[in-house]
Amino acid sequence: MKKLILTMTILTLLAVPALALDVFPDLELTGSLTAEQAAHLGVETAPLKVSDIKGDYLLVEVFSLYCPICQRDAPEVNALRRALAASDVGSAIRFIGIGAGNTPFEINFYAKKYEADFPLFHDEDFVAHKALENVGTPAFYLVDLKAGLKLIFFHEGEMDDHKVMLDSLLKAVRENGRE
């Protein structure tokens, strides 16, 4: 009986994606921002802290240039960003990417190759990645900026369809009680 309970517990833990963090870490974000990107985040320049970003919500994609799923998902991420901006809560949501293990050169390469026009920050020493408990890539976090960086949505792995992800994000915002 103990083996059965132990087996069921392990299978349950493996089957459910972990939302280990309740609060998103107040990471230092390093990178280059265009004037438009800085205005989008409500900051003057980088480096900055996550808590410096102005807005109600922040969607963070953790990706890597060397992640084939991230490369394959890049057009869907761009479509998600545009759909989110056009949604009824779009003006309240900021969008950034953190390149786990990526240098500034690799971030610029990724941005150009995949036409990512949202702010991308480098994390070449995996500091942010470690603070996020070595999450797999890609991973998406929706953070309530006005509630002490409360994490209200998490998705790790491939985004099959940006419309499904959009619906999940909008649902999380509505369930959070602030639109």
Coordinates of N, CA and C in Angstrom, one line a residue:
M1 N 0.8 -1.2 0.0 CA 0.0 0.0 0.0 C 0.9 1.3 0.0
K2 N 2.0 1.2 0.8 CA 2.9 2.4 0.8 C 3.5 2.7 -0.5
K3 N 3.8 1.6 -1.2 CA 4.4 1.7 -2.6 C 3.4 2.4 -3.5
L4 N 2.2 2.0 -3.4 CA 1.1 2.5 -4.3 C 0.9 4.0 -4.0
I5 N 0.9 4.4 -2.7 CA 0.7 5.8 -2.4 C 2.0 6.6 -2.8
L6 N 3.1 6.1 -2.6 CA 4.4 6.7 -3.0 C 4.4 6.9 -4.6
T7 N 4.0 5.9 -5.3 CA 4.0 5.9 -6.7 C 3.0 6.9 -7.2
M8 N 1.8 6.9 -6.6 CA 0.8 7.9 -7.0 C 1.2 9.3 -6.7
T9 N 1.9 9.6 -5.6 CA 2.4 10.9 -5.3 C 3.4 11.4 -6.3
I10 N 4.3 10.5 -6.6 CA 5.4 10.8 -7.6 C 4.8 11.1 -8.9
L11 N 3.8 10.3 -9.4 CA 3.2 10.5 -10.7 C 2.4 11.8 -10.7
T12 N 1.8 12.1 -9.6 CA 1.0 13.4 -9.5 C 2.0 14.6 -9.6
L13 N 3.1 14.5 -8.9 CA 4.0 15.6 -8.9 C 4.7 15.8 -10.3
L14 N 4.9 14.7 -11.0 CA 5.4 14.8 -12.3 C 4.4 15.3 -13.4
A15 N 3.2 15.0 -13.2 CA 2.1 15.3 -14.1 C 1.7 16.7 -14.1
V16 N 1.8 17.4 -13.0 CA 1.3 18.8 -12.8 C 2.4 19.7 -12.9
P17 N 2.4 20.7 -13.8 CA 3.5 21.7 -13.9 C 3.6 22.4 -12.6
A18 N 4.7 22.6 -12.1 CA 4.9 23.2 -10.8 C 4.8 24.7 -10.9
L19 N 4.1 25.3 -10.0 CA 4.1 26.8 -9.8 C 4.7 27.0 -8.5
A20 N 6.0 26.8 -8.4 CA 6.7 26.8 -7.2 C 6.8 28.2 -6.5
L21 N 6.8 29.2 -7.4 CA 6.9 30.6 -6.9 C 5.5 31.2 -6.7
D22 N 5.3 31.8 -5.6 CA 4.1 32.6 -5.4 C 4.4 34.1 -5.8
V23 N 5.6 34.5 -5.6 CA 6.0 35.8 -5.9 C 7.2 35.8 -6.9
F24 N 7.1 36.5 -8.0 CA 8.2 36.6 -8.9 C 9.3 37.3 -8.3
P25 N 10.5 36.8 -8.5 CA 11.7 37.5 -7.9 C 11.9 38.9 -8.5
D26 N 12.3 39.8 -7.7 CA 12.6 41.2 -8.2 C 14.0 41.2 -8.8
L27 N 14.1 40.6 -10.0 CA 15.3 40.5 -10.7 C 15.9 41.8 -11.3
E28 N 17.2 41.8 -11.3 CA 17.8 43.0 -12.1 C 17.8 42.6 -13.5
L29 N 17.3 43.4 -14.4 CA 17.2 43.1 -15.8 C 18.3 44.0 -16.5
T30 N 19.1 43.3 -17.3 CA 20.2 44.0 -18.0 C 20.1 43.8 -19.5
G31 N 20.2 44.9 -20.2 CA 20.1 44.9 -21.7 C 20.0 46.3 -22.2
S32 N 19.8 46.3 -23.5 CA 19.6 47.6 -24.2 C 18.1 47.8 -24.5
L33 N 17.6 49.0 -24.3 CA 16.2 49.3 -24.6 C 16.2 50.4 -25.6
T34 N 15.3 50.3 -26.6 CA 15.0 51.4 -27.5 C 14.2 52.4 -26.7
A35 N 14.1 53.6 -27.2 CA 13.2 54.6 -26.5 C 11.8 54.1 -26.4
E36 N 11.3 53.5 -27.5 CA 9.9 53.0 -27.5 C 9.8 51.8 -26.4
Q37 N 10.8 51.0 -26.3 CA 10.7 49.9 -25.3 C 10.7 50.4 -23.9
A38 N 11.6 51.4 -23.7 CA 11.7 52.0 -22.3 C 10.4 52.7 -22.0
A39 N 9.7 53.4 -23.0 CA 8.4 54.0 -22.7 C 7.4 52.9 -22.4
H40 N 7.4 51.8 -23.1 CA 6.5 50.7 -22.9 C 6.6 50.2 -21.4
L41 N 7.8 50.2 -20.9 CA 8.0 49.7 -19.5 C 7.9 50.8 -18.5
G42 N 7.8 52.0 -19.0 CA 7.7 53.2 -18.0 C 9.0 53.4 -17.3
V43 N 10.1 53.1 -17.9 CA 11.5 53.3 -17.3 C 12.3 54.2 -18.2
E44 N 13.4 54.6 -17.7 CA 14.3 55.4 -18.6 C 15.3 54.6 -19.3
T45 N 15.9 53.6 -18.6 CA 17.0 52.8 -19.2 C 17.2 51.6 -18.4
A46 N 18.0 50.6 -19.0 CA 18.4 49.4 -18.3 C 19.8 49.7 -17.8
P47 N 20.3 49.0 -16.7 CA 19.6 48.0 -16.0 C 18.4 48.5 -15.1
L48 N 17.5 47.7 -14.8 CA 16.4 48.0 -14.0 C 15.9 46.8 -13.2
K49 N 15.1 47.0 -12.2 CA 14.5 45.9 -11.5 C 13.1 45.7 -12.0
V50 N 12.7 44.5 -11.8 CA 11.3 44.1 -12.3 C 10.3 45.1 -11.6
S51 N 10.5 45.4 -10.3 CA 9.6 46.3 -9.6 C 9.6 47.7 -10.1
D52 N 10.6 48.1 -11.0 CA 10.7 49.4 -11.6 C 9.7 49.6 -12.7
I53 N 9.2 48.5 -13.3 CA 8.4 48.5 -14.5 C 7.0 49.0 -14.1
K54 N 6.5 50.0 -14.9 CA 5.2 50.6 -14.6 C 4.1 49.8 -15.4
G55 N 3.1 49.5 -14.8 CA 2.0 48.8 -15.4 C 1.2 48.0 -14.4
D56 N 0.2 47.3 -14.8 CA -0.6 46.5 -13.8 C 0.0 45.1 -13.8
Y57 N 0.3 44.6 -15.0 CA 0.8 43.2 -15.2 C 2.1 43.2 -16.1
L58 N 2.9 42.1 -15.8 CA 4.1 41.9 -16.6 C 4.1 40.5 -17.1
L59 N 4.2 40.2 -18.4 CA 4.3 38.9 -18.9 C 5.8 38.7 -19.3
V60 N 6.4 37.7 -18.7 CA 7.8 37.4 -18.8 C 8.0 36.1 -19.6
E61 N 8.7 36.1 -20.7 CA 9.1 34.9 -21.4 C 10.5 34.6 -21.0
V62 N 10.8 33.4 -20.5 CA 12.2 33.0 -20.3 C 12.5 32.1 -21.5
F63 N 13.5 32.4 -22.2 CA 13.8 31.7 -23.4 C 15.3 31.5 -23.5
S64 N 15.8 30.8 -24.6 CA 17.2 30.7 -24.9 C 17.4 30.7 -26.4
L65 N 18.4 31.3 -26.9 CA 18.7 31.3 -28.3 C 18.9 29.8 -28.7
Y66 N 19.4 29.0 -27.8 CA 19.8 27.6 -28.2 C 18.7 26.6 -27.9
C67 N 17.5 27.1 -27.6 CA 16.3 26.3 -27.3 C 15.5 26.1 -28.6
P68 N 15.5 24.9 -29.2 CA 14.7 24.8 -30.4 C 13.3 25.0 -30.3
I69 N 12.7 24.8 -29.1 CA 11.3 25.0 -28.9 C 11.1 26.6 -28.9
C70 N 12.0 27.3 -28.3 CA 11.9 28.8 -28.2 C 11.9 29.3 -29.7
Q71 N 12.8 28.8 -30.5 CA 13.0 29.3 -31.8 C 11.7 29.0 -32.6
R72 N 11.2 27.8 -32.5 CA 9.9 27.4 -33.2 C 8.7 28.2 -32.7
D73 N 8.7 28.5 -31.4 CA 7.6 29.3 -30.8 C 7.7 30.8 -31.1
A74 N 8.8 31.3 -31.5 CA 9.0 32.7 -31.7 C 7.9 33.4 -32.5
P75 N 7.5 32.9 -33.6 CA 6.4 33.6 -34.3 C 5.1 33.6 -33.5
E76 N 4.8 32.5 -32.7 CA 3.6 32.5 -31.8 C 3.8 33.5 -30.7
V77 N 5.0 33.7 -30.2 CA 5.2 34.6 -29.1 C 4.9 36.0 -29.6
N78 N 5.4 36.3 -30.9 CA 5.1 37.6 -31.5 C 3.6 37.8 -31.7
A79 N 3.0 36.8 -32.1 CA 1.5 36.9 -32.4 C 0.8 37.1 -31.0
L80 N 1.3 36.4 -30.0 CA 0.7 36.6 -28.6 C 0.9 38.0 -28.2
R81 N 2.1 38.6 -28.3 CA 2.3 39.9 -27.9 C 1.4 40.9 -28.6
R82 N 1.2 40.7 -29.9 CA 0.3 41.6 -30.6 C -1.2 41.5 -30.2
A83 N -1.6 40.2 -30.0 CA -3.0 39.9 -29.6 C -3.2 40.5 -28.2
L84 N -2.2 40.3 -27.4 CA -2.4 40.8 -26.0 C -2.5 42.3 -26.0
A85 N -1.7 43.0 -26.8 CA -1.7 44.4 -26.8 C -3.1 44.9 -27.4
A86 N -3.7 44.2 -28.3 CA -5.0 44.5 -28.9 C -6.1 44.2 -28.0
S87 N -5.9 43.4 -26.9 CA -7.0 43.0 -26.1 C -7.5 44.1 -25.2
D88 N -8.6 43.9 -24.5 CA -9.2 44.9 -23.6 C -8.3 45.2 -22.4
V89 N -7.4 44.4 -22.1 CA -6.5 44.7 -21.0 C -5.0 44.9 -21.5
G90 N -4.9 45.1 -22.8 CA -3.6 45.2 -23.4 C -2.7 46.4 -22.9
S91 N -3.4 47.5 -22.6 CA -2.6 48.6 -22.1 C -2.1 48.5 -20.7
A92 N -2.6 47.5 -20.0 CA -2.2 47.3 -18.6 C -1.1 46.2 -18.5
I93 N -0.8 45.5 -19.6 CA 0.2 44.4 -19.6 C 1.5 44.8 -20.3
R94 N 2.6 44.6 -19.6 CA 3.9 44.8 -20.2 C 4.4 43.5 -20.6
F95 N 5.4 43.4 -21.5 CA 5.9 42.1 -22.0 C 7.4 42.2 -22.2
I96 N 8.1 41.3 -21.6 CA 9.6 41.2 -21.7 C 10.0 39.8 -21.9
G97 N 11.3 39.6 -22.4 CA 11.9 38.3 -22.5 C 13.2 38.4 -21.7
I98 N 13.6 37.2 -21.2 CA 14.9 37.1 -20.5 C 15.6 35.9 -21.1
G99 N 16.7 36.1 -21.7 CA 17.5 35.1 -22.4 C 18.4 34.3 -21.4
A100 N 17.9 33.2 -21.0 CA 18.7 32.4 -20.0 C 20.0 31.9 -20.6
G101 N 21.1 32.4 -20.1 CA 22.4 31.9 -20.5 C 22.9 32.7 -21.8
N102 N 22.1 33.7 -22.2 CA 22.4 34.4 -23.5 C 23.2 35.7 -23.2
T103 N 24.1 35.9 -24.1 CA 24.9 37.2 -24.0 C 24.2 38.3 -24.7
P104 N 24.7 39.5 -24.6 CA 24.0 40.6 -25.4 C 24.0 40.4 -26.9
F105 N 25.2 39.8 -27.4 CA 25.2 39.5 -28.8 C 24.1 38.5 -29.2
E106 N 24.0 37.5 -28.4 CA 23.0 36.4 -28.7 C 21.6 37.0 -28.6
I107 N 21.3 37.9 -27.6 CA 20.0 38.5 -27.5 C 19.7 39.3 -28.8
N108 N 20.7 40.1 -29.2 CA 20.5 40.9 -30.4 C 20.3 40.0 -31.7
F109 N 21.0 38.9 -31.8 CA 20.8 38.0 -32.9 C 19.4 37.4 -32.8
Y110 N 19.0 37.0 -31.7 CA 17.6 36.4 -31.5 C 16.5 37.4 -31.9
A111 N 16.7 38.7 -31.4 CA 15.7 39.7 -31.7 C 15.6 40.0 -33.2
K112 N 16.8 40.0 -33.9 CA 16.7 40.3 -35.3 C 16.2 39.1 -36.1
K113 N 16.7 37.9 -35.8 CA 16.3 36.7 -36.5 C 14.8 36.4 -36.4
Y114 N 14.3 36.6 -35.1 CA 12.9 36.3 -34.9 C 12.0 37.5 -34.8
E115 N 12.5 38.6 -35.2 CA 11.7 39.9 -35.2 C 11.0 40.2 -33.9
A116 N 11.7 39.9 -32.8 CA 11.1 40.2 -31.5 C 11.3 41.7 -31.2
D117 N 10.3 42.4 -31.2 CA 10.4 43.9 -31.0 C 10.1 44.3 -29.6
F118 N 9.9 43.3 -28.7 CA 9.7 43.6 -27.3 C 11.0 43.6 -26.5
P119 N 11.1 44.2 -25.3 CA 12.3 44.3 -24.6 C 12.9 42.9 -24.2
L120 N 14.1 42.6 -24.6 CA 14.8 41.4 -24.3 C 16.0 41.7 -23.4
F121 N 16.1 40.9 -22.4 CA 17.2 41.1 -21.4 C 18.1 39.9 -21.4
H122 N 19.4 40.1 -21.2 CA 20.4 39.0 -21.2 C 20.6 38.5 -19.8
D123 N 20.9 37.2 -19.7 CA 21.2 36.6 -18.4 C 22.3 35.6 -18.6
E124 N 23.4 36.1 -19.1 CA 24.5 35.2 -19.5 C 25.1 34.4 -18.3
D125 N 25.0 34.9 -17.1 CA 25.5 34.1 -16.0 C 24.4 33.3 -15.3
F126 N 23.2 33.2 -15.9 CA 22.1 32.4 -15.3 C 21.6 32.9 -14.0
V127 N 21.9 34.1 -13.6 CA 21.4 34.6 -12.3 C 19.9 34.6 -12.2
A128 N 19.3 35.2 -13.2 CA 17.8 35.2 -13.3 C 17.2 33.8 -13.4
H129 N 17.9 33.0 -14.2 CA 17.4 31.6 -14.4 C 17.5 30.8 -13.1
K130 N 18.5 31.0 -12.3 CA 18.6 30.3 -11.0 C 17.6 30.8 -10.1
A131 N 17.3 32.1 -10.1 CA 16.3 32.7 -9.2 C 14.9 32.2 -9.5
L132 N 14.8 31.7 -10.8 CA 13.5 31.1 -11.2 C 13.6 29.6 -11.1
E133 N 14.4 29.1 -10.3 CA 14.5 27.7 -10.0 C 14.9 26.9 -11.2
N134 N 15.7 27.4 -12.1 CA 16.2 26.7 -13.3 C 15.1 26.2 -14.1
V135 N 14.1 27.0 -14.3 CA 12.9 26.7 -15.1 C 13.4 26.3 -16.5
G136 N 12.6 25.3 -17.1 CA 12.8 25.0 -18.5 C 12.4 26.1 -19.4
T137 N 12.9 26.0 -20.7 CA 12.6 27.1 -21.6 C 11.8 26.4 -22.8
P138 N 10.9 27.2 -23.3 CA 10.4 28.5 -22.9 C 9.5 28.3 -21.6
A139 N 9.4 29.4 -20.9 CA 8.5 29.5 -19.7 C 7.9 30.9 -19.7
F140 N 6.7 31.0 -19.3 CA 5.9 32.2 -19.3 C 5.4 32.5 -17.9
Y141 N 5.6 33.7 -17.4 CA 5.1 34.1 -16.1 C 4.3 35.4 -16.3
L142 N 3.1 35.4 -15.7 CA 2.3 36.6 -15.6 C 2.3 37.1 -14.2
V143 N 2.8 38.3 -14.0 CA 3.1 38.9 -12.7 C 2.2 40.1 -12.5
D144 N 1.5 40.1 -11.3 CA 0.8 41.3 -10.9 C 1.7 42.3 -10.3
L145 N 2.1 43.4 -11.0 CA 3.0 44.3 -10.6 C 2.6 45.2 -9.4
K146 N 1.2 45.3 -9.3 CA 0.7 46.2 -8.2 C 0.4 45.4 -7.0
A147 N 0.7 44.1 -7.0 CA 0.4 43.3 -5.8 C 1.7 42.6 -5.3
G148 N 2.8 43.4 -5.3 CA 4.0 42.9 -4.8 C 4.7 41.8 -5.7
L149 N 4.5 41.9 -7.0 CA 5.0 40.9 -7.9 C 4.4 39.5 -7.7
K150 N 3.1 39.5 -7.4 CA 2.4 38.2 -7.2 C 2.3 37.5 -8.5
L151 N 2.7 36.2 -8.5 CA 2.6 35.4 -9.7 C 1.2 34.9 -9.9
I152 N 0.5 35.2 -11.0 CA -0.8 34.7 -11.2 C -1.0 33.7 -12.3
F153 N 0.1 33.5 -13.1 CA 0.0 32.5 -14.2 C 1.4 32.0 -14.5
F154 N 1.5 30.7 -14.8 CA 2.8 30.1 -15.2 C 2.5 29.1 -16.2
H155 N 3.4 29.0 -17.2 CA 3.3 28.0 -18.3 C 4.8 27.7 -18.6
E156 N 5.1 26.4 -18.6 CA 6.5 26.0 -19.0 C 6.3 25.0 -20.2
G157 N 7.1 25.3 -21.2 CA 7.1 24.5 -22.4 C 6.5 25.2 -23.6
E158 N 6.3 24.4 -24.6 CA 5.8 24.9 -25.9 C 4.5 25.5 -25.8
M159 N 4.3 26.6 -26.5 CA 3.0 27.3 -26.6 C 2.4 26.8 -27.9
D160 N 1.5 25.9 -27.9 CA 1.0 25.3 -29.1 C 0.3 26.3 -30.0
D161 N -0.5 27.2 -29.4 CA -1.3 28.2 -30.1 C -1.4 29.4 -29.3
H162 N -1.0 30.5 -29.9 CA -1.0 31.8 -29.1 C -2.5 32.2 -28.7
K163 N -3.5 31.7 -29.4 CA -4.9 32.1 -29.0 C -5.2 31.4 -27.7
V164 N -4.8 30.1 -27.6 CA -5.1 29.4 -26.3 C -4.3 30.1 -25.1
M165 N -3.1 30.5 -25.4 CA -2.3 31.1 -24.3 C -2.9 32.5 -24.0
L166 N -3.4 33.2 -25.0 CA -4.1 34.5 -24.8 C -5.3 34.3 -23.9
D167 N -6.1 33.3 -24.2 CA -7.3 33.1 -23.4 C -6.9 32.7 -22.0
S168 N -5.9 31.9 -21.8 CA -5.4 31.6 -20.4 C -4.9 32.8 -19.7
L169 N -4.2 33.7 -20.3 CA -3.7 34.9 -19.7 C -4.8 35.8 -19.3
L170 N -5.8 36.0 -20.2 CA -6.9 36.9 -19.9 C -7.8 36.3 -18.8
K171 N -7.9 35.0 -18.8 CA -8.7 34.4 -17.7 C -7.9 34.6 -16.4
A172 N -6.6 34.5 -16.3 CA -5.8 34.7 -15.1 C -6.0 36.2 -14.6
V173 N -6.0 37.1 -15.6 CA -6.2 38.5 -15.2 C -7.6 38.7 -14.6
R174 N -8.6 38.2 -15.2 CA -10.0 38.3 -14.7 C -10.2 37.7 -13.4
E175 N -9.6 36.5 -13.2 CA -9.7 35.8 -11.9 C -8.9 36.5 -10.8
N176 N -7.9 37.3 -11.2 CA -7.1 38.0 -10.2 C -7.9 39.2 -9.7
G177 N -9.0 39.6 -10.4 CA -9.8 40.6 -9.9 C -9.5 42.0 -10.3
R178 N -8.5 42.2 -11.0 CA -8.1 43.6 -11.5 C -7.9 43.5 -13.0
E179 N -8.7 44.3 -13.8 CA -8.5 44.3 -15.2 C -8.1 45.6 -15.6

